[in-house]
Coordinates of C-alpha atoms in Angstrom, one line a residue:
X1 CA 17.8 -14.5 8.0
X2 CA 20.3 -12.0 9.2
X3 CA 20.1 -8.3 9.6
X4 CA 18.9 -6.6 6.4
X5 CA 21.2 -3.7 5.3
X6 CA 19.5 -1.3 2.9
X7 CA 20.4 1.9 1.1
X8 CA 17.7 4.7 0.7
X9 CA 17.1 6.9 -2.3
X10 CA 14.9 9.8 -1.5
X11 CA 14.4 12.6 1.0
X12 CA 10.4 13.0 1.1
X13 CA 7.9 12.3 3.7
X14 CA 7.6 8.6 2.8
X15 CA 11.5 8.1 2.8
X16 CA 11.3 9.1 6.5
X17 CA 9.4 5.9 7.2
X18 CA 12.4 3.9 6.5
X19 CA 14.7 5.9 8.8
X20 CA 12.2 5.5 11.5
X21 CA 11.8 1.7 11.0
X22 CA 15.6 1.1 11.1
X23 CA 15.9 2.9 14.4
X24 CA 12.9 1.1 15.9
X25 CA 14.0 -2.3 14.9
X26 CA 17.8 -2.1 14.8
X27 CA 18.3 -5.9 15.3
X28 CA 16.8 -6.5 11.9
X29 CA 17.4 -3.4 9.8
X30 CA 20.4 -1.2 9.1
X31 CA 20.3 1.8 6.9
X32 CA 23.6 2.2 5.3
X33 CA 23.3 5.5 3.6
X34 CA 20.8 7.9 2.0
X35 CA 21.3 9.2 -1.5
X36 CA 20.3 12.9 -2.1
X37 CA 21.9 14.4 -5.3
X38 CA 21.6 18.1 -4.0
X39 CA 24.6 18.5 -1.7
X40 CA 23.2 21.4 0.3
X41 CA 19.9 19.5 0.8
X42 CA 21.7 16.4 1.7
X43 CA 23.8 18.1 4.4
X44 CA 20.6 19.6 6.0
X45 CA 19.0 16.1 5.8
X46 CA 21.9 14.4 7.3
X47 CA 21.9 16.8 10.3
X48 CA 18.1 16.7 10.8
X49 CA 17.9 12.9 10.7
X50 CA 21.4 11.8 11.9
X51 CA 22.1 9.7 8.9
X52 CA 24.9 9.4 6.5
X53 CA 24.1 11.0 3.1
X54 CA 25.9 10.5 -0.1
X55 CA 25.3 12.3 -3.5
X56 CA 25.8 9.6 -6.1
X57 CA 24.6 6.1 -6.7
X58 CA 28.2 4.8 -6.9
X59 CA 28.8 6.3 -3.4
X60 CA 25.7 4.7 -2.1
X61 CA 26.7 1.2 -3.4
X62 CA 30.1 1.5 -1.8
X63 CA 28.5 0.6 1.5
X64 CA 27.3 -2.7 -0.1
X65 CA 23.6 -2.7 0.9
X66 CA 21.4 -5.8 0.4
X67 CA 19.2 -3.7 -1.7
X68 CA 18.1 -0.1 -2.2
X69 CA 14.7 1.6 -1.4
X70 CA 13.6 4.0 -4.2
X71 CA 11.4 6.6 -2.8
X72 CA 11.4 9.7 -5.0
X73 CA 8.8 11.8 -6.9
X74 CA 6.4 9.9 -9.1
X75 CA 7.4 11.6 -12.3
X76 CA 11.0 10.5 -12.2
X77 CA 10.7 7.0 -10.7
X78 CA 10.5 5.1 -14.2
X79 CA 13.9 6.5 -15.5
X80 CA 15.6 5.9 -12.1
X81 CA 14.4 2.4 -12.1
X82 CA 15.7 1.6 -15.5
X83 CA 19.0 3.0 -14.4
X84 CA 19.0 0.6 -11.4
X85 CA 18.0 -2.3 -13.7
X86 CA 21.0 -1.6 -16.0
X87 CA 23.4 -1.7 -12.9
X88 CA 21.9 -4.9 -11.5
X89 CA 20.9 -3.3 -8.2
X90 CA 18.0 -5.0 -6.4
X91 CA 15.3 -2.4 -5.6
X92 CA 12.4 -2.1 -3.4
X93 CA 10.3 0.7 -5.0
X94 CA 7.8 2.9 -3.6
X95 CA 4.3 3.0 -5.4
X96 CA 3.5 3.7 -8.1
X97 CA 6.2 2.6 -10.6
X98 CA 5.1 5.0 -13.2
X99 CA 2.5 7.6 -14.1
X100 CA 1.5 6.8 -17.7
X101 CA 0.5 3.7 -19.6
X102 CA 3.6 4.1 -21.9
X103 CA 5.9 4.4 -18.8
X104 CA 4.5 1.3 -17.4
X105 CA 5.0 -0.6 -20.6
X106 CA 8.6 0.6 -21.0
X107 CA 9.4 -0.3 -17.5
X108 CA 8.1 -3.9 -18.0
X109 CA 10.2 -4.2 -21.1
X110 CA 13.3 -2.9 -19.5
X111 CA 12.7 -5.2 -16.3
X112 CA 12.6 -8.2 -18.6
X113 CA 15.6 -7.1 -20.6
X114 CA 17.8 -6.9 -17.6
X115 CA 16.2 -9.6 -15.4
X116 CA 15.6 -7.0 -12.7
X117 CA 15.4 -7.9 -9.2
X118 CA 12.5 -5.7 -8.1
X119 CA 9.6 -5.7 -5.8
X120 CA 7.1 -2.9 -5.0
X121 CA 6.4 -1.6 -1.5
X122 CA 2.7 -1.6 -1.8
X123 CA 1.9 -1.9 1.9
X124 CA -1.7 -1.7 2.6
X125 CA -2.4 -5.5 2.3
X126 CA 0.2 -5.9 5.0
X127 CA -1.4 -3.4 7.5
X128 CA -2.8 -5.2 10.5
X129 CA -6.5 -4.5 9.6
X130 CA -6.3 -5.2 6.0
X131 CA -4.3 -8.3 6.6
X132 CA -6.9 -9.5 9.0
X133 CA -9.6 -8.9 6.5
X134 CA -7.7 -11.0 4.0
X135 CA -7.2 -13.7 6.5
X136 CA -10.9 -14.0 7.0
X137 CA -11.5 -14.3 3.3
X138 CA -8.6 -16.9 2.9
X139 CA -9.9 -19.0 5.7
X140 CA -13.1 -19.4 3.6
X141 CA -15.5 -17.9 6.2
X142 CA -17.3 -16.0 3.5
X143 CA -17.2 -18.6 0.8
X144 CA -16.6 -17.3 -2.7
X145 CA -16.4 -13.5 -2.6
X146 CA -18.6 -11.8 -5.2
X147 CA -18.4 -8.0 -4.5
X148 CA -16.7 -5.4 -2.4
X149 CA -17.4 -1.8 -1.5
X150 CA -14.2 -0.1 -0.6
X151 CA -14.1 3.5 0.7
X152 CA -10.7 3.9 2.5
X153 CA -7.8 4.1 -0.2
X154 CA -7.2 6.1 -3.3
X155 CA -6.1 5.0 -6.8
X156 CA -3.7 2.2 -7.1
X157 CA -3.8 1.4 -3.3
X158 CA -7.5 1.0 -3.8
X159 CA -7.2 -1.2 -6.9
X160 CA -4.5 -3.3 -5.1
X161 CA -7.0 -4.2 -2.3
X162 CA -9.9 -4.7 -4.6
X163 CA -8.0 -7.3 -6.7
X164 CA -6.9 -9.2 -3.5
X165 CA -10.4 -9.1 -1.8
X166 CA -12.0 -10.4 -5.0
X167 CA -9.0 -12.8 -5.9
X168 CA -8.8 -11.1 -9.3
X169 CA -5.5 -11.7 -11.4
X170 CA -5.3 -9.6 -14.7
X171 CA -8.9 -9.9 -15.7
X172 CA -10.4 -7.1 -17.8
X173 CA -13.3 -5.0 -16.6
X174 CA -15.7 -2.3 -17.5
X175 CA -15.8 0.8 -15.3
X176 CA -17.9 3.8 -14.9
X177 CA -18.4 6.6 -12.4
X178 CA -18.4 10.3 -11.6
X179 CA -16.5 12.7 -9.6
X180 CA -18.3 15.0 -7.1
X181 CA -17.2 17.8 -4.8
X182 CA -18.5 18.6 -1.3
X183 CA -17.3 20.9 1.4
X184 CA -15.8 19.5 4.6
X185 CA -14.3 21.0 7.7
X186 CA -10.6 20.4 8.3
X187 CA -9.9 18.4 11.5
X188 CA -6.3 17.4 11.1
X189 CA -3.3 17.0 8.7
X190 CA 0.2 15.5 8.8
X191 CA 1.3 18.1 11.4
X192 CA -1.6 17.3 13.8
X193 CA -5.2 18.3 14.9
X194 CA -6.8 21.5 13.6
X195 CA -9.3 23.5 15.5
X196 CA -9.9 26.6 13.4
X197 CA -13.1 25.3 11.7
X198 CA -12.0 26.2 8.1
X199 CA -13.7 24.3 5.4
X200 CA -12.5 23.3 1.9
X201 CA -13.9 21.6 -1.2
X202 CA -13.2 17.9 -1.2
X203 CA -13.7 15.6 -4.2
X204 CA -15.5 12.4 -4.0
X205 CA -14.9 9.7 -6.5
X206 CA -17.5 6.9 -7.1
X207 CA -16.9 4.1 -9.5
X208 CA -18.1 0.7 -10.4
X209 CA -15.7 -1.9 -11.7
X210 CA -17.4 -5.0 -13.3
X211 CA -14.9 -7.7 -14.0
X212 CA -15.2 -10.3 -16.8
X213 CA -15.8 -13.1 -14.2
X214 CA -18.9 -11.4 -12.9
X215 CA -17.3 -10.0 -9.7
X216 CA -17.9 -6.4 -8.9
X217 CA -16.1 -3.6 -7.0
X218 CA -17.7 -0.4 -5.9
X219 CA -15.0 2.3 -5.3
X220 CA -15.6 5.4 -3.2
X221 CA -13.0 7.8 -1.9
X222 CA -12.9 11.4 -0.7
X223 CA -9.6 13.0 -1.5
X224 CA -7.8 14.3 0.5
X225 CA -10.2 14.3 3.5
X226 CA -10.4 10.5 4.0
X227 CA -6.7 10.0 4.9
X228 CA -6.8 13.1 7.3
X229 CA -10.1 13.6 9.0
X230 CA -11.9 12.7 12.2
X231 CA -15.3 13.2 10.4
X232 CA -14.6 11.2 7.2
X233 CA -13.9 7.6 8.1
X234 CA -13.2 4.4 6.2
X235 CA -16.0 2.1 5.1
X236 CA -15.6 -1.6 3.9
X237 CA -18.2 -4.3 2.9
X238 CA -17.1 -7.5 1.4
X239 CA -19.9 -10.1 0.5
X240 CA -19.4 -13.8 -0.2
X241 CA -22.0 -16.5 -0.8
X242 CA -21.7 -17.5 3.0
X243 CA -20.9 -14.4 4.7
X244 CA -19.8 -10.8 4.8
X245 CA -17.4 -8.4 6.3
X246 CA -19.0 -5.1 7.5
X247 CA -15.9 -3.1 8.5
X248 CA -14.9 -4.7 12.0
X249 CA -18.1 -7.0 12.0
X250 CA -17.9 -10.4 10.5
X251 CA -21.0 -12.5 9.7
X252 CA -20.8 -16.0 8.4
X253 CA -22.3 -19.5 8.4
X254 CA -20.8 -22.5 10.2
X255 CA -20.5 -25.9 8.3
X256 CA -24.0 -26.6 9.8
X257 CA -25.3 -23.2 8.5
X258 CA -25.6 -21.7 11.9
X259 CA -25.3 -17.8 11.5
X260 CA -22.5 -16.4 13.5
X261 CA -21.7 -12.7 14.2
X262 CA -18.2 -11.7 15.5
X263 CA -16.2 -8.4 15.9
X264 CA -12.5 -7.9 15.0
X265 CA -10.8 -7.1 18.3
X266 CA -7.5 -5.1 18.2
X267 CA -4.8 -5.9 20.8
X268 CA -2.4 -3.0 21.6
X269 CA -0.1 -2.9 24.4
X270 CA 0.5 0.2 26.3
X271 CA -3.1 1.3 27.0
X272 CA -4.5 2.2 30.4
X273 CA -2.4 0.4 33.1
X274 CA -0.2 -1.6 30.6
X275 CA 3.3 -0.3 30.6
X276 CA 4.5 -1.3 27.1
X277 CA 3.5 0.6 23.9
X278 CA 3.1 -1.4 20.6
X279 CA 0.6 -3.2 18.5
X280 CA 0.3 -7.0 19.1
X281 CA -2.5 -8.6 17.2
X282 CA -6.1 -8.7 15.9
X283 CA -8.5 -11.4 16.9
X284 CA -11.7 -12.8 15.8
X285 CA -13.4 -14.6 18.5
X286 CA -10.8 -17.0 20.0
X287 CA -8.8 -16.8 16.9
X288 CA -5.8 -14.7 16.0
X289 CA -6.3 -13.5 12.4
X290 CA -3.1 -11.2 12.5
X291 CA 0.0 -11.0 14.7
X292 CA 2.7 -8.4 14.1
X293 CA 6.1 -9.6 12.9
X294 CA 7.8 -7.0 15.0
X295 CA 7.1 -7.8 18.7
X296 CA 7.3 -4.7 21.0
X297 CA 8.4 -2.3 18.1
X298 CA 6.9 1.1 18.6
X299 CA 5.5 1.5 15.0
X300 CA 2.1 2.6 13.7
X301 CA 0.1 0.5 11.4
X302 CA 1.6 2.0 8.2
X303 CA 5.1 1.7 9.5
X304 CA 4.5 -2.1 10.4
X305 CA 3.3 -2.6 6.9
X306 CA 6.3 -0.8 5.3
X307 CA 8.7 -2.8 7.7
X308 CA 6.9 -6.1 6.5
X309 CA 7.7 -5.0 2.9
X310 CA 11.3 -4.6 3.9
X311 CA 11.4 -8.1 5.5
X312 CA 9.6 -9.8 2.6
X313 CA 12.2 -8.1 0.2
X314 CA 15.0 -9.7 2.1
X315 CA 13.1 -13.1 1.7
X316 CA 12.6 -12.5 -2.0
X317 CA 16.3 -12.0 -2.6
X318 CA 17.1 -15.1 -0.6
X319 CA 14.4 -17.4 -2.0
X320 CA 13.0 -15.7 -5.2
X321 CA 9.6 -15.8 -3.8
X322 CA 7.6 -12.4 -4.7
X323 CA 5.4 -10.6 -2.3
X324 CA 4.2 -7.7 -4.6
X325 CA 5.7 -8.1 -7.9
X326 CA 6.3 -5.7 -10.7
X327 CA 3.4 -7.1 -13.0
X328 CA 1.0 -6.8 -10.0
X329 CA 2.1 -3.2 -9.5
X330 CA 1.8 -2.3 -13.1
X331 CA -1.8 -3.8 -13.3
X332 CA -2.9 -1.9 -10.2
X333 CA -1.4 1.4 -11.5
X334 CA -3.0 0.7 -15.0
X335 CA -6.4 0.1 -13.5
X336 CA -6.0 3.5 -11.4
X337 CA -5.1 5.3 -14.7
X338 CA -8.1 3.9 -16.3
X339 CA -10.3 5.0 -13.4
X340 CA -9.1 8.5 -13.9
X341 CA -10.1 8.1 -17.5
X342 CA -13.5 7.1 -16.5
X343 CA -13.8 9.9 -14.1
X344 CA -12.9 12.4 -16.8
X345 CA -15.8 11.0 -18.9
X346 CA -18.7 10.7 -16.3
X347 CA -20.9 7.8 -16.4
X348 CA -19.3 6.5 -19.8
X349 CA -18.2 2.9 -19.8
X350 CA -14.4 2.6 -20.0
X351 CA -13.0 -0.9 -20.8
X352 CA -9.7 -2.2 -20.0
X353 CA -7.4 -4.4 -22.1
X354 CA -4.8 -7.1 -21.5
X355 CA -1.4 -5.5 -21.3
X356 CA 2.1 -6.9 -21.9
X357 CA 2.9 -7.7 -18.3
X358 CA -0.3 -9.8 -18.1
X359 CA 0.7 -11.8 -21.1
X360 CA 3.9 -13.1 -19.6

Protein backbone atom coordinates (compact mmCIF):
# COMPACT_ATOMS: atom_id res chain seq x y z
CA UNK A 1 0.00 0.00 0.00
CA UNK A 2 1.28 3.45 -0.91
CA UNK A 3 1.16 6.57 1.22
CA UNK A 4 -2.30 7.33 2.59
CA UNK A 5 -3.50 10.86 1.89
CA UNK A 6 -6.31 11.98 4.17
CA UNK A 7 -8.30 15.11 4.84
CA UNK A 8 -9.32 16.12 8.34
CA UNK A 9 -12.62 17.67 9.46
CA UNK A 10 -12.43 19.11 12.96
CA UNK A 11 -10.16 21.09 15.25
CA UNK A 12 -10.60 19.58 18.71
CA UNK A 13 -8.28 17.66 21.01
CA UNK A 14 -8.84 14.37 19.20
CA UNK A 15 -8.31 15.94 15.76
CA UNK A 16 -4.81 16.93 16.85
CA UNK A 17 -3.90 13.23 17.09
CA UNK A 18 -4.11 12.94 13.31
CA UNK A 19 -1.78 15.88 12.79
CA UNK A 20 0.82 14.39 15.14
CA UNK A 21 0.55 10.98 13.48
CA UNK A 22 1.06 12.41 9.99
CA UNK A 23 4.19 14.20 11.22
CA UNK A 24 5.53 11.16 13.08
CA UNK A 25 5.06 8.75 10.13
CA UNK A 26 5.46 10.92 7.00
CA UNK A 27 6.34 7.96 4.78
CA UNK A 28 2.89 6.42 5.42
CA UNK A 29 0.52 9.35 6.00
CA UNK A 30 -0.01 12.73 4.41
CA UNK A 31 -2.51 15.24 5.75
CA UNK A 32 -3.82 17.15 2.75
CA UNK A 33 -5.91 19.86 4.43
CA UNK A 34 -8.01 20.55 7.51
CA UNK A 35 -11.62 21.72 7.22
CA UNK A 36 -12.68 24.37 9.76
CA UNK A 37 -15.75 26.34 8.73
CA UNK A 38 -15.05 29.35 10.96
CA UNK A 39 -12.50 31.39 9.00
CA UNK A 40 -10.95 33.20 11.97
CA UNK A 41 -10.66 30.00 13.99
CA UNK A 42 -9.19 28.24 10.96
CA UNK A 43 -6.51 30.89 10.47
CA UNK A 44 -5.44 30.57 14.11
CA UNK A 45 -5.40 26.75 13.86
CA UNK A 46 -3.29 26.87 10.68
CA UNK A 47 -0.77 29.13 12.38
CA UNK A 48 -0.64 27.02 15.55
CA UNK A 49 -0.21 23.64 13.86
CA UNK A 50 1.41 24.56 10.56
CA UNK A 51 -1.26 22.93 8.41
CA UNK A 52 -3.33 24.11 5.47
CA UNK A 53 -6.89 24.99 6.47
CA UNK A 54 -9.92 25.35 4.20
CA UNK A 55 -13.44 26.48 5.03
CA UNK A 56 -15.66 24.21 2.91
CA UNK A 57 -16.00 20.52 2.09
CA UNK A 58 -15.69 21.26 -1.63
CA UNK A 59 -12.34 22.95 -1.01
CA UNK A 60 -11.18 20.03 1.12
CA UNK A 61 -11.97 17.56 -1.65
CA UNK A 62 -9.99 19.59 -4.18
CA UNK A 63 -6.86 18.04 -2.64
CA UNK A 64 -8.21 14.58 -3.60
CA UNK A 65 -7.67 12.72 -0.31
CA UNK A 66 -8.11 8.94 -0.16
CA UNK A 67 -10.61 9.50 2.65
CA UNK A 68 -11.59 12.09 5.22
CA UNK A 69 -11.36 11.79 8.99
CA UNK A 70 -14.43 13.21 10.73
CA UNK A 71 -13.55 14.42 14.21
CA UNK A 72 -16.24 16.86 15.38
CA UNK A 73 -18.60 17.37 18.30
CA UNK A 74 -20.82 14.43 19.15
CA UNK A 75 -24.10 16.32 18.70
CA UNK A 76 -23.48 17.18 15.03
CA UNK A 77 -21.74 14.05 13.77
CA UNK A 78 -24.83 12.26 12.42
CA UNK A 79 -25.91 15.07 10.07
CA UNK A 80 -22.34 15.57 8.88
CA UNK A 81 -21.95 11.87 8.15
CA UNK A 82 -25.14 11.78 6.10
CA UNK A 83 -23.87 14.71 4.03
CA UNK A 84 -20.64 12.79 3.36
CA UNK A 85 -22.66 9.70 2.41
CA UNK A 86 -24.66 11.71 -0.13
CA UNK A 87 -21.46 13.02 -1.70
CA UNK A 88 -19.92 9.53 -1.88
CA UNK A 89 -16.91 10.51 0.24
CA UNK A 90 -15.18 7.68 2.16
CA UNK A 91 -14.99 8.55 5.85
CA UNK A 92 -13.20 7.40 8.96
CA UNK A 93 -15.40 8.70 11.77
CA UNK A 94 -14.40 9.31 15.36
CA UNK A 95 -16.62 7.64 17.96
CA UNK A 96 -19.45 7.67 18.66
CA UNK A 97 -21.41 8.02 15.41
CA UNK A 98 -24.50 9.44 17.16
CA UNK A 99 -25.95 10.29 20.56
CA UNK A 100 -29.55 8.97 20.47
CA UNK A 101 -31.10 5.69 19.36
CA UNK A 102 -33.11 7.60 16.76
CA UNK A 103 -29.97 9.16 15.27
CA UNK A 104 -28.26 5.76 15.17
CA UNK A 105 -31.19 4.23 13.28
CA UNK A 106 -31.32 7.15 10.85
CA UNK A 107 -27.61 6.88 10.22
CA UNK A 108 -27.93 3.16 9.45
CA UNK A 109 -30.75 3.76 6.96
CA UNK A 110 -28.82 6.52 5.20
CA UNK A 111 -25.62 4.47 5.07
CA UNK A 112 -27.52 1.65 3.33
CA UNK A 113 -29.30 4.05 0.99
CA UNK A 114 -26.07 5.63 -0.26
CA UNK A 115 -23.87 2.50 0.03
CA UNK A 116 -21.58 4.51 2.27
CA UNK A 117 -17.89 3.73 2.60
CA UNK A 118 -17.38 4.20 6.31
CA UNK A 119 -15.41 2.78 9.20
CA UNK A 120 -15.32 4.00 12.78
CA UNK A 121 -12.09 4.97 14.54
CA UNK A 122 -12.72 2.93 17.69
CA UNK A 123 -9.11 2.55 18.71
CA UNK A 124 -8.93 0.77 22.05
CA UNK A 125 -8.85 -2.82 20.76
CA UNK A 126 -5.84 -1.73 18.69
CA UNK A 127 -3.87 -0.31 21.63
CA UNK A 128 -0.85 -2.51 22.45
CA UNK A 129 -2.13 -3.80 25.80
CA UNK A 130 -5.73 -4.43 24.72
CA UNK A 131 -4.51 -6.06 21.50
CA UNK A 132 -2.27 -8.32 23.60
CA UNK A 133 -5.16 -9.38 25.82
CA UNK A 134 -7.24 -10.18 22.74
CA UNK A 135 -4.38 -12.22 21.24
CA UNK A 136 -4.14 -14.34 24.40
CA UNK A 137 -7.88 -15.05 24.14
CA UNK A 138 -7.76 -15.73 20.40
CA UNK A 139 -4.86 -18.14 20.89
CA UNK A 140 -7.16 -20.23 23.07
CA UNK A 141 -5.14 -20.06 26.26
CA UNK A 142 -8.21 -19.32 28.36
CA UNK A 143 -10.57 -21.71 26.57
CA UNK A 144 -14.13 -20.45 26.17
CA UNK A 145 -14.40 -17.08 27.91
CA UNK A 146 -17.46 -16.75 30.15
CA UNK A 147 -17.11 -13.47 32.04
CA UNK A 148 -15.16 -10.24 32.15
CA UNK A 149 -14.68 -7.52 34.75
CA UNK A 150 -13.66 -4.32 33.00
CA UNK A 151 -12.67 -1.19 34.91
CA UNK A 152 -10.76 1.02 32.50
CA UNK A 153 -12.99 2.44 29.76
CA UNK A 154 -16.21 4.44 29.68
CA UNK A 155 -19.41 3.95 27.70
CA UNK A 156 -19.10 2.77 24.11
CA UNK A 157 -15.35 2.16 24.47
CA UNK A 158 -16.14 -0.21 27.32
CA UNK A 159 -18.94 -2.00 25.48
CA UNK A 160 -16.69 -2.43 22.45
CA UNK A 161 -14.06 -4.24 24.51
CA UNK A 162 -16.64 -6.26 26.42
CA UNK A 163 -18.13 -7.63 23.21
CA UNK A 164 -14.69 -8.43 21.80
CA UNK A 165 -13.46 -10.12 24.98
CA UNK A 166 -16.64 -12.22 25.22
CA UNK A 167 -16.92 -12.76 21.44
CA UNK A 168 -20.43 -11.29 21.45
CA UNK A 169 -22.09 -10.19 18.21
CA UNK A 170 -25.51 -8.54 18.54
CA UNK A 171 -26.88 -10.66 21.37
CA UNK A 172 -29.45 -9.06 23.63
CA UNK A 173 -28.74 -8.63 27.30
CA UNK A 174 -30.27 -7.64 30.61
CA UNK A 175 -28.38 -4.92 32.47
CA UNK A 176 -28.73 -3.36 35.87
CA UNK A 177 -26.57 -1.23 38.12
CA UNK A 178 -26.14 1.98 40.04
CA UNK A 179 -24.16 5.22 39.97
CA UNK A 180 -22.20 6.25 43.05
CA UNK A 181 -20.16 9.33 43.89
CA UNK A 182 -16.91 9.53 45.87
CA UNK A 183 -14.35 12.25 46.55
CA UNK A 184 -10.90 11.85 44.99
CA UNK A 185 -7.79 14.04 44.90
CA UNK A 186 -6.73 15.43 41.53
CA UNK A 187 -3.30 14.23 40.36
CA UNK A 188 -3.17 15.19 36.69
CA UNK A 189 -5.11 16.26 33.62
CA UNK A 190 -4.47 16.75 29.92
CA UNK A 191 -2.13 19.64 30.75
CA UNK A 192 0.11 17.61 33.08
CA UNK A 193 0.58 16.70 36.76
CA UNK A 194 -1.18 18.58 39.59
CA UNK A 195 0.12 19.01 43.13
CA UNK A 196 -2.37 21.37 44.82
CA UNK A 197 -4.20 18.55 46.60
CA UNK A 198 -7.65 19.68 45.51
CA UNK A 199 -10.42 17.11 45.62
CA UNK A 200 -13.54 16.71 43.53
CA UNK A 201 -16.59 14.48 43.49
CA UNK A 202 -16.11 11.61 41.05
CA UNK A 203 -18.91 9.35 39.92
CA UNK A 204 -18.43 5.59 39.81
CA UNK A 205 -20.69 3.48 37.59
CA UNK A 206 -21.20 -0.21 38.40
CA UNK A 207 -23.26 -2.35 36.02
CA UNK A 208 -23.84 -6.02 35.28
CA UNK A 209 -24.63 -7.11 31.70
CA UNK A 210 -26.08 -10.61 31.34
CA UNK A 211 -26.16 -11.75 27.72
CA UNK A 212 -28.61 -14.26 26.28
CA UNK A 213 -25.87 -16.83 25.71
CA UNK A 214 -25.02 -16.90 29.42
CA UNK A 215 -21.89 -14.74 29.25
CA UNK A 216 -21.61 -11.91 31.75
CA UNK A 217 -19.78 -8.58 31.91
CA UNK A 218 -19.15 -6.54 35.04
CA UNK A 219 -18.61 -2.90 34.12
CA UNK A 220 -16.94 -0.49 36.54
CA UNK A 221 -15.77 3.02 35.67
CA UNK A 222 -14.89 6.17 37.60
CA UNK A 223 -15.48 9.26 35.50
CA UNK A 224 -13.41 11.34 34.90
CA UNK A 225 -10.71 10.23 37.33
CA UNK A 226 -9.88 6.89 35.77
CA UNK A 227 -8.46 8.38 32.57
CA UNK A 228 -6.47 11.07 34.40
CA UNK A 229 -5.23 9.84 37.74
CA UNK A 230 -2.20 8.30 39.40
CA UNK A 231 -4.38 6.93 42.23
CA UNK A 232 -7.24 5.46 40.16
CA UNK A 233 -5.89 2.78 37.85
CA UNK A 234 -7.39 0.25 35.44
CA UNK A 235 -8.42 -3.25 36.45
CA UNK A 236 -9.23 -6.17 34.17
CA UNK A 237 -10.18 -9.78 34.84
CA UNK A 238 -11.18 -12.15 32.04
CA UNK A 239 -12.08 -15.71 32.96
CA UNK A 240 -12.32 -18.73 30.71
CA UNK A 241 -12.82 -22.40 31.35
CA UNK A 242 -9.04 -23.05 31.15
CA UNK A 243 -7.51 -19.85 32.46
CA UNK A 244 -7.78 -16.18 33.27
CA UNK A 245 -6.24 -12.82 32.60
CA UNK A 246 -5.70 -10.77 35.75
CA UNK A 247 -4.45 -7.47 34.35
CA UNK A 248 -0.83 -8.20 33.38
CA UNK A 249 -0.86 -11.76 34.78
CA UNK A 250 -2.03 -14.67 32.61
CA UNK A 251 -2.84 -18.04 34.17
CA UNK A 252 -3.71 -21.01 31.98
CA UNK A 253 -3.45 -24.78 31.58
CA UNK A 254 -1.21 -26.54 29.07
CA UNK A 255 -2.70 -29.33 26.89
CA UNK A 256 -1.53 -31.70 29.66
CA UNK A 257 -3.43 -29.60 32.24
CA UNK A 258 -0.28 -28.23 33.85
CA UNK A 259 -1.00 -24.78 35.38
CA UNK A 260 1.19 -21.95 34.05
CA UNK A 261 1.48 -18.36 35.27
CA UNK A 262 3.15 -15.73 33.09
CA UNK A 263 3.37 -11.94 33.00
CA UNK A 264 2.85 -9.68 30.02
CA UNK A 265 6.15 -7.88 29.46
CA UNK A 266 6.21 -4.53 27.67
CA UNK A 267 9.22 -3.71 25.47
CA UNK A 268 9.89 -0.02 24.93
CA UNK A 269 12.97 1.41 23.29
CA UNK A 270 14.56 4.52 24.76
CA UNK A 271 14.65 3.58 28.44
CA UNK A 272 17.76 3.67 30.60
CA UNK A 273 20.84 3.37 28.33
CA UNK A 274 18.91 2.67 25.12
CA UNK A 275 19.15 5.63 22.74
CA UNK A 276 15.90 5.22 20.77
CA UNK A 277 12.42 6.17 21.99
CA UNK A 278 9.42 4.16 20.82
CA UNK A 279 7.17 1.27 21.73
CA UNK A 280 8.16 -2.07 20.20
CA UNK A 281 6.11 -5.00 21.51
CA UNK A 282 4.52 -6.98 24.33
CA UNK A 283 5.59 -10.52 25.15
CA UNK A 284 4.07 -13.37 27.12
CA UNK A 285 6.94 -15.64 28.06
CA UNK A 286 8.90 -16.34 24.87
CA UNK A 287 6.04 -15.28 22.60
CA UNK A 288 5.29 -11.92 21.04
CA UNK A 289 1.58 -11.22 21.50
CA UNK A 290 1.82 -7.74 19.98
CA UNK A 291 4.22 -5.81 17.75
CA UNK A 292 3.66 -2.21 16.73
CA UNK A 293 3.02 -1.71 12.99
CA UNK A 294 5.06 1.51 13.16
CA UNK A 295 8.67 0.68 13.91
CA UNK A 296 10.59 3.49 15.67
CA UNK A 297 7.61 5.91 15.50
CA UNK A 298 7.47 8.17 18.55
CA UNK A 299 3.81 7.63 19.40
CA UNK A 300 2.00 6.90 22.64
CA UNK A 301 -0.34 3.91 22.88
CA UNK A 302 -3.46 5.83 21.89
CA UNK A 303 -1.66 7.39 18.92
CA UNK A 304 -0.44 3.94 17.83
CA UNK A 305 -4.03 2.70 17.94
CA UNK A 306 -5.41 5.68 15.99
CA UNK A 307 -2.62 5.34 13.42
CA UNK A 308 -3.58 1.66 13.07
CA UNK A 309 -7.19 2.69 12.41
CA UNK A 310 -5.90 4.95 9.64
CA UNK A 311 -3.86 2.11 8.16
CA UNK A 312 -6.78 -0.32 8.29
CA UNK A 313 -9.05 2.30 6.71
CA UNK A 314 -6.72 2.35 3.72
CA UNK A 315 -6.88 -1.45 3.53
CA UNK A 316 -10.67 -1.32 3.78
CA UNK A 317 -10.88 0.98 0.76
CA UNK A 318 -8.49 -1.29 -1.17
CA UNK A 319 -9.96 -4.68 -0.25
CA UNK A 320 -13.40 -4.06 1.27
CA UNK A 321 -12.34 -5.76 4.52
CA UNK A 322 -13.84 -3.90 7.51
CA UNK A 323 -12.01 -3.45 10.80
CA UNK A 324 -14.67 -1.67 12.88
CA UNK A 325 -17.78 -1.32 10.79
CA UNK A 326 -20.73 1.00 11.25
CA UNK A 327 -23.04 -1.73 12.56
CA UNK A 328 -20.46 -2.65 15.22
CA UNK A 329 -20.18 0.99 16.28
CA UNK A 330 -23.94 1.43 16.33
CA UNK A 331 -24.34 -1.64 18.54
CA UNK A 332 -21.69 -0.49 21.01
CA UNK A 333 -23.17 3.00 21.16
CA UNK A 334 -26.66 1.55 21.61
CA UNK A 335 -25.47 -0.59 24.52
CA UNK A 336 -23.81 2.43 26.11
CA UNK A 337 -27.05 4.43 25.80
CA UNK A 338 -28.95 1.57 27.45
CA UNK A 339 -26.34 1.52 30.22
CA UNK A 340 -27.15 5.18 30.90
CA UNK A 341 -30.82 4.21 31.02
CA UNK A 342 -30.01 1.54 33.60
CA UNK A 343 -27.99 3.99 35.68
CA UNK A 344 -30.89 6.42 35.62
CA UNK A 345 -33.09 3.66 37.08
CA UNK A 346 -30.88 2.14 39.80
CA UNK A 347 -31.00 -1.64 40.21
CA UNK A 348 -33.90 -1.98 37.76
CA UNK A 349 -33.43 -4.49 34.94
CA UNK A 350 -33.17 -2.89 31.50
CA UNK A 351 -33.50 -5.18 28.46
CA UNK A 352 -31.97 -4.50 25.08
CA UNK A 353 -33.66 -5.38 21.79
CA UNK A 354 -32.51 -6.27 18.29
CA UNK A 355 -32.00 -3.12 16.24
CA UNK A 356 -32.13 -2.59 12.48
CA UNK A 357 -28.35 -2.86 11.97
CA UNK A 358 -28.33 -6.28 13.64
CA UNK A 359 -30.98 -7.62 11.30
CA UNK A 360 -28.93 -7.03 8.14
